[in-house]
Coordinates of C-alpha atoms and ligand atoms in Angstrom, one line a residue:
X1 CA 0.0 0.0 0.0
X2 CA 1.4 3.4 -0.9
X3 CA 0.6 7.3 -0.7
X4 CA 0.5 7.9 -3.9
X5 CA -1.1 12.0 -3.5
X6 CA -1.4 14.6 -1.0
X7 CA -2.7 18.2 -0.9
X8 CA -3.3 21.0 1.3
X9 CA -6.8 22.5 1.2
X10 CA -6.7 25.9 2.7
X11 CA -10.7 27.4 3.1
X12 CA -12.1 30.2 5.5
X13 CA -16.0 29.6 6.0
X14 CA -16.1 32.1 8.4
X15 CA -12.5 31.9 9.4
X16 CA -9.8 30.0 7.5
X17 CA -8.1 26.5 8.2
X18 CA -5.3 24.4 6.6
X19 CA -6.9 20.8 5.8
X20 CA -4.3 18.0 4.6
X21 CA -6.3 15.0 2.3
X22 CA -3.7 12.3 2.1
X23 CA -4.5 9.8 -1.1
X24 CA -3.7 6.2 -0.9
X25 CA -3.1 3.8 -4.1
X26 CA -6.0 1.8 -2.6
X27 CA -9.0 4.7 -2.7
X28 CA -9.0 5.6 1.0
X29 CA -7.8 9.0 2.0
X30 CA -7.2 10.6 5.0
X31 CA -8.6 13.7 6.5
X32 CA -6.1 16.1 8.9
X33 CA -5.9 19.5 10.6
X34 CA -3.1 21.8 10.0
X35 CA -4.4 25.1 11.4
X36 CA -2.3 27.6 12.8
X37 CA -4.5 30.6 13.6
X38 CA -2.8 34.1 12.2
X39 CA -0.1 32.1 11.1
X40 CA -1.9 29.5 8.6
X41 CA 0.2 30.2 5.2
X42 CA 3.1 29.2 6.9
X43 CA 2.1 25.7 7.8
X44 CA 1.1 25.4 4.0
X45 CA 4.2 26.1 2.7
X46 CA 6.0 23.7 5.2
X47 CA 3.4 21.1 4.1
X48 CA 3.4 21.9 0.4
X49 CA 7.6 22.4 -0.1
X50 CA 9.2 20.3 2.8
X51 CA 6.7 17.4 3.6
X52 CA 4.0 16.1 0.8
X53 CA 7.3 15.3 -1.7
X54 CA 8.6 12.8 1.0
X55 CA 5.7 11.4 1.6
X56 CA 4.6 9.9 -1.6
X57 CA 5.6 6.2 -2.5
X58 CA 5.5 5.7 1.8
X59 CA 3.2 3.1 3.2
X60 CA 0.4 5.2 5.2
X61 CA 0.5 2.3 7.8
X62 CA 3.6 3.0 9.1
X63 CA 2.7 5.7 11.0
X64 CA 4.9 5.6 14.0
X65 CA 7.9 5.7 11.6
X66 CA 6.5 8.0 9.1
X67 CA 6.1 10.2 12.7
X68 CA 9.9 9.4 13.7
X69 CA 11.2 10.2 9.5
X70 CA 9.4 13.4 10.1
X71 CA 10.0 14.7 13.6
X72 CA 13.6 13.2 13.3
X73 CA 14.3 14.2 9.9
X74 CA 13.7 17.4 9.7
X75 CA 17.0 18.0 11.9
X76 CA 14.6 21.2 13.2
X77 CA 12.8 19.9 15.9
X78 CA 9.7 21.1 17.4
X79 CA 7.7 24.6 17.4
X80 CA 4.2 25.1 16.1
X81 CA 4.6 24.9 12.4
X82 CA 7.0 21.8 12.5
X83 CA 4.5 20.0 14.8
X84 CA 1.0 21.1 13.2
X85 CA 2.3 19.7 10.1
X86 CA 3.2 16.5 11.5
X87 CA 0.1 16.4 13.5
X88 CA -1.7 16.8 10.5
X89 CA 0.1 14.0 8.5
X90 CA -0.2 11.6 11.8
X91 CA -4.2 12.0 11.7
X92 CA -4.9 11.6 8.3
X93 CA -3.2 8.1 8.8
X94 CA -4.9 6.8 11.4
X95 CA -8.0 8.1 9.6
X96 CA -6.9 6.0 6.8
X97 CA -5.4 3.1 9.3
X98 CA -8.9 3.3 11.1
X99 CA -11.0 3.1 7.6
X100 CA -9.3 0.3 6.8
X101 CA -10.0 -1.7 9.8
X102 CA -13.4 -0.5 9.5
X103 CA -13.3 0.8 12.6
X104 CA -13.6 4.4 14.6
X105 CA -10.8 5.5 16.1
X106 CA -11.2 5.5 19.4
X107 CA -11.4 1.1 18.9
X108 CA -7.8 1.2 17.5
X109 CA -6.3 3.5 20.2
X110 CA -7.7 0.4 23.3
X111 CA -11.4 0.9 23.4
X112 CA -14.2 3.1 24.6
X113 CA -13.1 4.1 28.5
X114 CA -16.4 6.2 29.0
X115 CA -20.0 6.6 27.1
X116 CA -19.1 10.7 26.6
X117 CA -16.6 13.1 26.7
X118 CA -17.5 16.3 29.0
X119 CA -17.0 19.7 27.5
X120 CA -17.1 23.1 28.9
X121 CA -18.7 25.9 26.3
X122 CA -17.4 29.4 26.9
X123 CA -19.4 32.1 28.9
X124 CA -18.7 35.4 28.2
X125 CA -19.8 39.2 28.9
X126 CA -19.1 43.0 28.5
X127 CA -19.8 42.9 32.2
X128 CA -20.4 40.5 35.3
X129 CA -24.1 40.7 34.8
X130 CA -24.4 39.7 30.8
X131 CA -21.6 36.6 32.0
X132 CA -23.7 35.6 34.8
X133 CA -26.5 34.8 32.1
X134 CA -24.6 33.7 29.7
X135 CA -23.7 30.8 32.2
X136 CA -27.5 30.5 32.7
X137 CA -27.6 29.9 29.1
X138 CA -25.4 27.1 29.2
X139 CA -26.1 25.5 32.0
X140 CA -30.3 25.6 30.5
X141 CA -28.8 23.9 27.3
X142 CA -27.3 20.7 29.3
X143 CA -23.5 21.7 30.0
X144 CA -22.0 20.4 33.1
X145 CA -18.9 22.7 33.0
X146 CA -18.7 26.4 32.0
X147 CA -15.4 28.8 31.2
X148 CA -16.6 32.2 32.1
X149 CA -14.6 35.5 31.0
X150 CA -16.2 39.1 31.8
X151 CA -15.2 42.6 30.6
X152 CA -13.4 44.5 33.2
X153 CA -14.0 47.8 33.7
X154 CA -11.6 50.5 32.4
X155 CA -9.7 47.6 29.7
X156 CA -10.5 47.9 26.7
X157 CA -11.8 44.6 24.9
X158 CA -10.5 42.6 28.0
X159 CA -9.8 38.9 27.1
X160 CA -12.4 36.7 26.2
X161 CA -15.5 38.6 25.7
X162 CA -16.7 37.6 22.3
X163 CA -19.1 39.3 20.0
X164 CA -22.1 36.4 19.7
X165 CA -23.5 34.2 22.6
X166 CA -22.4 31.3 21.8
X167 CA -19.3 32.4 19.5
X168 CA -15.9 33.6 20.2
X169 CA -13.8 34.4 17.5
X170 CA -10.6 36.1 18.5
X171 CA -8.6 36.6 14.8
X172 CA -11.0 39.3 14.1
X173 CA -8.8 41.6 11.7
X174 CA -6.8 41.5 9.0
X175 CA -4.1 43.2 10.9
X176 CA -3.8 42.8 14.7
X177 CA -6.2 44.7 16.7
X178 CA -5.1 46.3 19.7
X179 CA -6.3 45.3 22.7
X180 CA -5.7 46.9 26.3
X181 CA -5.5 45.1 29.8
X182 CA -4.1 46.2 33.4
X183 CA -3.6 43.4 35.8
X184 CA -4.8 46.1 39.0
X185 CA -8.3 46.4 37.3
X186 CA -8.5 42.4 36.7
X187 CA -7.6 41.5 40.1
X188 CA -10.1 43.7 41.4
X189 CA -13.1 42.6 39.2
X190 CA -12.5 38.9 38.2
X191 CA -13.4 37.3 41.9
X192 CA -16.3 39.7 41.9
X193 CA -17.4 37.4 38.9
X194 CA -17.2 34.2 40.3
X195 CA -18.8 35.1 43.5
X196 CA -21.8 36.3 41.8
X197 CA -21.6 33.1 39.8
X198 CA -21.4 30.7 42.9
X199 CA -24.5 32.6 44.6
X200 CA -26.2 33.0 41.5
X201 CA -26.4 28.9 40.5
X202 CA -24.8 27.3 43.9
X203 CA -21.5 24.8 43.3
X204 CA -23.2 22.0 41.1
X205 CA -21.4 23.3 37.7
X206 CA -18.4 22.9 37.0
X207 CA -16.6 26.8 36.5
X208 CA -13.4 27.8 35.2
X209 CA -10.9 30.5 34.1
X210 CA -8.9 31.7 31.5
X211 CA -6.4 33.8 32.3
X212 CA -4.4 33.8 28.9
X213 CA -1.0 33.7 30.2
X214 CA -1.6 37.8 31.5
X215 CA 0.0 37.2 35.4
X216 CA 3.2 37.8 36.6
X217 CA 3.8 34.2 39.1
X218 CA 3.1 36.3 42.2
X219 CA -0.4 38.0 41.0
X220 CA -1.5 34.2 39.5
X221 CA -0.8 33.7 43.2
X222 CA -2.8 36.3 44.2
X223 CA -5.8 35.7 42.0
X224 CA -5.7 31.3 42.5
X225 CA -6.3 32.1 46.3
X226 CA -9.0 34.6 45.6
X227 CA -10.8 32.6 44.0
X228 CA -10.3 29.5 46.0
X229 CA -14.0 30.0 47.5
X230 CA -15.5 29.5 44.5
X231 CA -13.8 26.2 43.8
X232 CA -12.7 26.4 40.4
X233 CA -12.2 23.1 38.1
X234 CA -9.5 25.4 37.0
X235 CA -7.4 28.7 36.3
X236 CA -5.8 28.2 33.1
X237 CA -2.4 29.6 31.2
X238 CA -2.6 32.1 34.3
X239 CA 1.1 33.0 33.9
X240 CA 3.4 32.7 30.5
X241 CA 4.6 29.1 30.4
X242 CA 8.3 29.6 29.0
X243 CA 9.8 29.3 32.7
X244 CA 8.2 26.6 33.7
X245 CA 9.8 27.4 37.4
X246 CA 7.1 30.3 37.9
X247 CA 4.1 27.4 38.1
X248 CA 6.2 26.5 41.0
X249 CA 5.4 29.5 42.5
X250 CA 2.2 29.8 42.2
X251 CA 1.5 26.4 43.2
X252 CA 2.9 26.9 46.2
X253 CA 0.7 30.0 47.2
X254 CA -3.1 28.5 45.8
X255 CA -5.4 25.0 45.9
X256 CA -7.1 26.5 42.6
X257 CA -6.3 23.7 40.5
X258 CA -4.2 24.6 37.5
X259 CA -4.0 24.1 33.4
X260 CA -2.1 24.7 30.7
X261 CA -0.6 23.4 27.7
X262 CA -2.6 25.1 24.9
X263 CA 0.7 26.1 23.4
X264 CA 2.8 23.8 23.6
X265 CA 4.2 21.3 21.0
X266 CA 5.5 18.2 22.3
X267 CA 6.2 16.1 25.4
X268 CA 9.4 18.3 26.2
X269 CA 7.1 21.2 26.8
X270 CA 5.6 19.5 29.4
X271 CA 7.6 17.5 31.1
X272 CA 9.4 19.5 33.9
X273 CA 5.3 20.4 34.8
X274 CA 3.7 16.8 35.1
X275 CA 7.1 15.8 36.5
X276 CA 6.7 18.0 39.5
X277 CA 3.1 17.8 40.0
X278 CA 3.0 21.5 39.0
X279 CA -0.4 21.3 37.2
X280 CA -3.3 19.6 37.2
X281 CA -4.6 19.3 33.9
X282 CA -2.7 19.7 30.6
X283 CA -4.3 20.8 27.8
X284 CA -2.2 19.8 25.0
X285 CA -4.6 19.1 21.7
X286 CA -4.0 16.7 18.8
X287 CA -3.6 19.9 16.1
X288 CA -1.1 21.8 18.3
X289 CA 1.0 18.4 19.5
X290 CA 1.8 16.1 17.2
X291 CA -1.2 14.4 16.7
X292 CA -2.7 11.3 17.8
X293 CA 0.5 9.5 18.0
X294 CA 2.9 12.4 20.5
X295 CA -0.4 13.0 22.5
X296 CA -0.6 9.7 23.9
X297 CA 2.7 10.2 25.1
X298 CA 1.8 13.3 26.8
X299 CA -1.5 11.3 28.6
X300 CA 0.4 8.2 29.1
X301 CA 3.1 10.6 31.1
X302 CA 1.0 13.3 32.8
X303 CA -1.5 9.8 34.3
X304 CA 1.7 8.5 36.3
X305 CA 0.7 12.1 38.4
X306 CA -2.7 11.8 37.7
X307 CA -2.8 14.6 35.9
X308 CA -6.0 14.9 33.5
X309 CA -6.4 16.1 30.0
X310 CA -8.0 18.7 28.9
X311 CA -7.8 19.7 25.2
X312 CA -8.1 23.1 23.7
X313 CA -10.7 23.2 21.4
X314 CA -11.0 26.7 20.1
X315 CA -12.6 27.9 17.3
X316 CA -9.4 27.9 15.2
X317 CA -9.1 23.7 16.1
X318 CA -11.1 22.4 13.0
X319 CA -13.3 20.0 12.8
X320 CA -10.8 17.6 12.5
X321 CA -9.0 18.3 15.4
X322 CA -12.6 17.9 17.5
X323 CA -13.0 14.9 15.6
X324 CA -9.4 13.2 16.5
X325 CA -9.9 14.9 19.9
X326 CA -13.1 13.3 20.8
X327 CA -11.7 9.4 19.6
X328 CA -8.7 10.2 21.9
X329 CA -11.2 11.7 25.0
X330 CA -13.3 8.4 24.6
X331 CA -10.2 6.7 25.1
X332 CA -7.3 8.4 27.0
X333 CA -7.9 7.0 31.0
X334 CA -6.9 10.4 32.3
X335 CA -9.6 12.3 30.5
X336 CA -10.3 15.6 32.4
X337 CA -12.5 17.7 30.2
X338 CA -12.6 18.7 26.9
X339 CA -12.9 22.6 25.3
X340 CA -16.0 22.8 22.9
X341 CA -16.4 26.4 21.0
X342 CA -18.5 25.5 18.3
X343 CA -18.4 26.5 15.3
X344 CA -20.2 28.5 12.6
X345 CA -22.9 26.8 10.7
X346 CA -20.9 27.5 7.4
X347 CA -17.6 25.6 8.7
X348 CA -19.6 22.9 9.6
X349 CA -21.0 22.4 6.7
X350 CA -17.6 22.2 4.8
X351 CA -16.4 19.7 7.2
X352 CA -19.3 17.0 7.4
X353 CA -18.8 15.6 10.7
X354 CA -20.7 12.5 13.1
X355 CA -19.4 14.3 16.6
X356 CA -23.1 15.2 18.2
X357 CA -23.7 17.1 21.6
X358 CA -25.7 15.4 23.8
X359 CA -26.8 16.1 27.8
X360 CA -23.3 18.0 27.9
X361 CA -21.3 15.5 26.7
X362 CA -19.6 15.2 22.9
X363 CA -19.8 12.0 21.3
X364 CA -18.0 10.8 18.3
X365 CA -19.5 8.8 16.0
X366 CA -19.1 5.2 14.6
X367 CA -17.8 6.0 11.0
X368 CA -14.8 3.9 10.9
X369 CA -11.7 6.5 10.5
X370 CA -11.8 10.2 12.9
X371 CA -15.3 11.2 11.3
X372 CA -14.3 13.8 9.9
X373 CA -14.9 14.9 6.1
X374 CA -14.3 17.9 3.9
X375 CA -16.4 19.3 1.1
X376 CA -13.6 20.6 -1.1
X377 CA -16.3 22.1 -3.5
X378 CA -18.0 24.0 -0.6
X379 CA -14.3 24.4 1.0
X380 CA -13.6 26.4 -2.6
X381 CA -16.3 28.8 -2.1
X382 CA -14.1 30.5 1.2
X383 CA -10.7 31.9 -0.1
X384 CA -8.0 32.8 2.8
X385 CA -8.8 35.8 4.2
X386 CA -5.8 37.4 6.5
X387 CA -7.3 37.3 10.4
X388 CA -4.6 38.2 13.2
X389 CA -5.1 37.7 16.6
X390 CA -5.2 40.8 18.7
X391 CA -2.3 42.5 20.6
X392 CA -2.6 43.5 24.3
X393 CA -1.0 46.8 25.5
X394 CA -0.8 48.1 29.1
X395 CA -2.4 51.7 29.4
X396 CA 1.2 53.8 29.2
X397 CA 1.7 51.7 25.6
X398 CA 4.2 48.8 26.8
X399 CA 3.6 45.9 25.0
X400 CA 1.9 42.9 27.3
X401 CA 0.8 39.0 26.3
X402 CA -2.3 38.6 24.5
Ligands
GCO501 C1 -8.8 29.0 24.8 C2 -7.8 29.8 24.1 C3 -8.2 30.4 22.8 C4 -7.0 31.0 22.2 C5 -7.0 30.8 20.7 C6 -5.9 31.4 20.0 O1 -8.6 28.7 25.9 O2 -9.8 28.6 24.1 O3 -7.1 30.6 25.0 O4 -9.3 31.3 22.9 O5 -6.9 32.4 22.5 O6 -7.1 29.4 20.5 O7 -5.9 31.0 18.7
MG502 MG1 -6.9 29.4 26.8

């Protein structure tokens, strides 16, 4: 059996993705994600120039080794394009490994280990009040877990508050929009949310926090044991990840339980944090990490601390990715929770999908492969449109983290 085509699909229903269909001699193809939001073009090239030429003539089941040629090979190890492209190759092949069985995913990877994967839907508000029933919304439509955000006052177009109820969509421009924040101002008003949350709807949901990598260690200190009353599921990316050291710090100040790992690429990323029991959830996702194949490696290493998963699943995670992600959810033992934004109704239409949303739980399908399809006539109706994420700038202009 051999690979005998390969193309990169790029399409923007509503906002653009990078889509790899790997062609087999046989007639079954396989389906993977390749998005890298703001930076998509880039993850086309890598595909188009450096990878697709090497990979026709290979036998698509050989995927660890076709993982290992690529990863290895490339000399260049790691970062997001490298690893999106890879993760993109690695589940189109167990799409086409899993079609061939005739099987869904989630059978070749050990089994079902649960009947449904629990997701949390993002609440968000210009202020505490439109947050508080935004969370009312969710928890009336079945969800079990909520992330809420809130405007704060005084920042302009604080983190996290999106433009439609049930959308969040932060590449909004074709250049980067600026953005303001002030970590004073946030301190202040954030607690004040989840308080009014907790008396609002009592302890039965499951809340949590994003607080996109904004705090210095000592103020994610600060904020974790704020909000320690409400009993968070967790506070997530609440200080920049690069030394991992400052987690340590925090940790040692707060019981809010903590996550991150949205972007990071591989194992290496995370290892000094499952290692010493830093976190308690890493959020690695199949797009961002290497796919199916690195991501187990991730689970299998962050379950010896028992810590959980708990997969990004933004907007700019295709379909593809929430297909792969809910096989490996059904699956992985140390499931924690899995991120659901959903998407438009125009990008799901371009990527036919058997993932349904049930009592507040995801559930993949039975196709055999990920269950994830593309329309490429539909996909060829949305041309790439430039969308940056925003920039963040403190009020006297210094540039912050977004
Ligand atoms: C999340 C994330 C996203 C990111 C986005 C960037 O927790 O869902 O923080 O909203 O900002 O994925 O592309
Ligand atoms: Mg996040």
């Amino acid at each position: 059996m051999k690979i005998d085509a390969a193309k990169v699909i790029v399409t923007s229903p509503g906002r653009n993705f990078v889509t790899l269909k790997i062609m087999t001699d046989q007639g079954v193809y396989g389906i993977g994600d390749a998005t890298l939001n703001g930076r998509e073009l880039s993850v086309v090239s890598y595909l188009e120039d450096h990878v697709l030429p090497c990979l026709i003539g290979k036998d698509p089941r050989r995927i660890e080794d076709i993982w290992q040629y690529l990863y290895r090979g490339a000399y260049w190890r790691r970062g997001p394009v490298t690893m999106r492209a890879i993760a993109a190759v690695d589940m189109a092949l167990w799409d086409i490994k899993a079609k061939m069985a005739d099987m869904p995913l989630y059978q070749l990877l050990g089994g079902r280990s649960r009947d449904g994967v629990m997701v949390y839907g993002h609440a968000n508000g210009a202020d505490i009040e439109e947050t508080v029933e935004a969370v009312g919304q969710y928890i009336d439509m079945g969800y079990k877990a909520i992330r809420a955000q809130t405007g704060v006052p005084g920042i302009k177009d604080a983190y996290g508050v999106g433009r439609g109820k049930l959308f969040y969509e932060p590449a909004d421009a074709a250049l980067p929009s600026l953005t303001g924040w002030d970590t004073r101002k946030a301190l202040n008003h954030v607690p004040k949310l989840f308080d009014k949350l907790r008396a609002t709807y009592g302890f039965d949901h499951h809340l949590l926090h994003d607080g996109h990598h904004r705090y210095t260690p000592m103020e994610a200190a600060n904020l974790g044991k704020m909000l320690e009353p409400y009993q968070l599921f967790w506070l997530e990316d609440c200080t920049p990840a690069e030394n991992q050291e400052a987690f340590r710090l925090v940790r040692q100040h707060t019981t809010t339980p903590l996550a991150v790992g949205e972007i990071f690429n591989t194992i290496w990323d995370c290892k000094d944090l499952i290692q010493n029991q830093l976190i308690d959830y890493i959020r690695c996702t199949i797009v961002g990490a290497g796919g199916i194949t690195h991501m187990r490696r991730i689970a299998d290493l962050a379950a010896l601390y028992q810590i959980r998963t708990g997969s990004h699943g933004a907007t700019d995670l295709s379909p593809v990715t929430m297909g792969c992600a809910l096989h490996f959810d059904t699956w992985v033992p140390n499931f924690g929770i899995q991120e659901y934004m959903r998407h438009t109704e125009e990008t799901d239409a371009v990527f036919p999908h058997d993932y349904i949303f049930r009592d507040g739980l995801l559930h993949c399908g039975e196709t055999p492969g990920h269950g994830v399809d593309i329309d490429e006539q539909l996909a060829a109706r949305y041309p790439y449109k430039p969308a940056y994420l925003p920039v963040a700038r403190l009020e006297d202009g210094t540039m912050w983290n977004w």
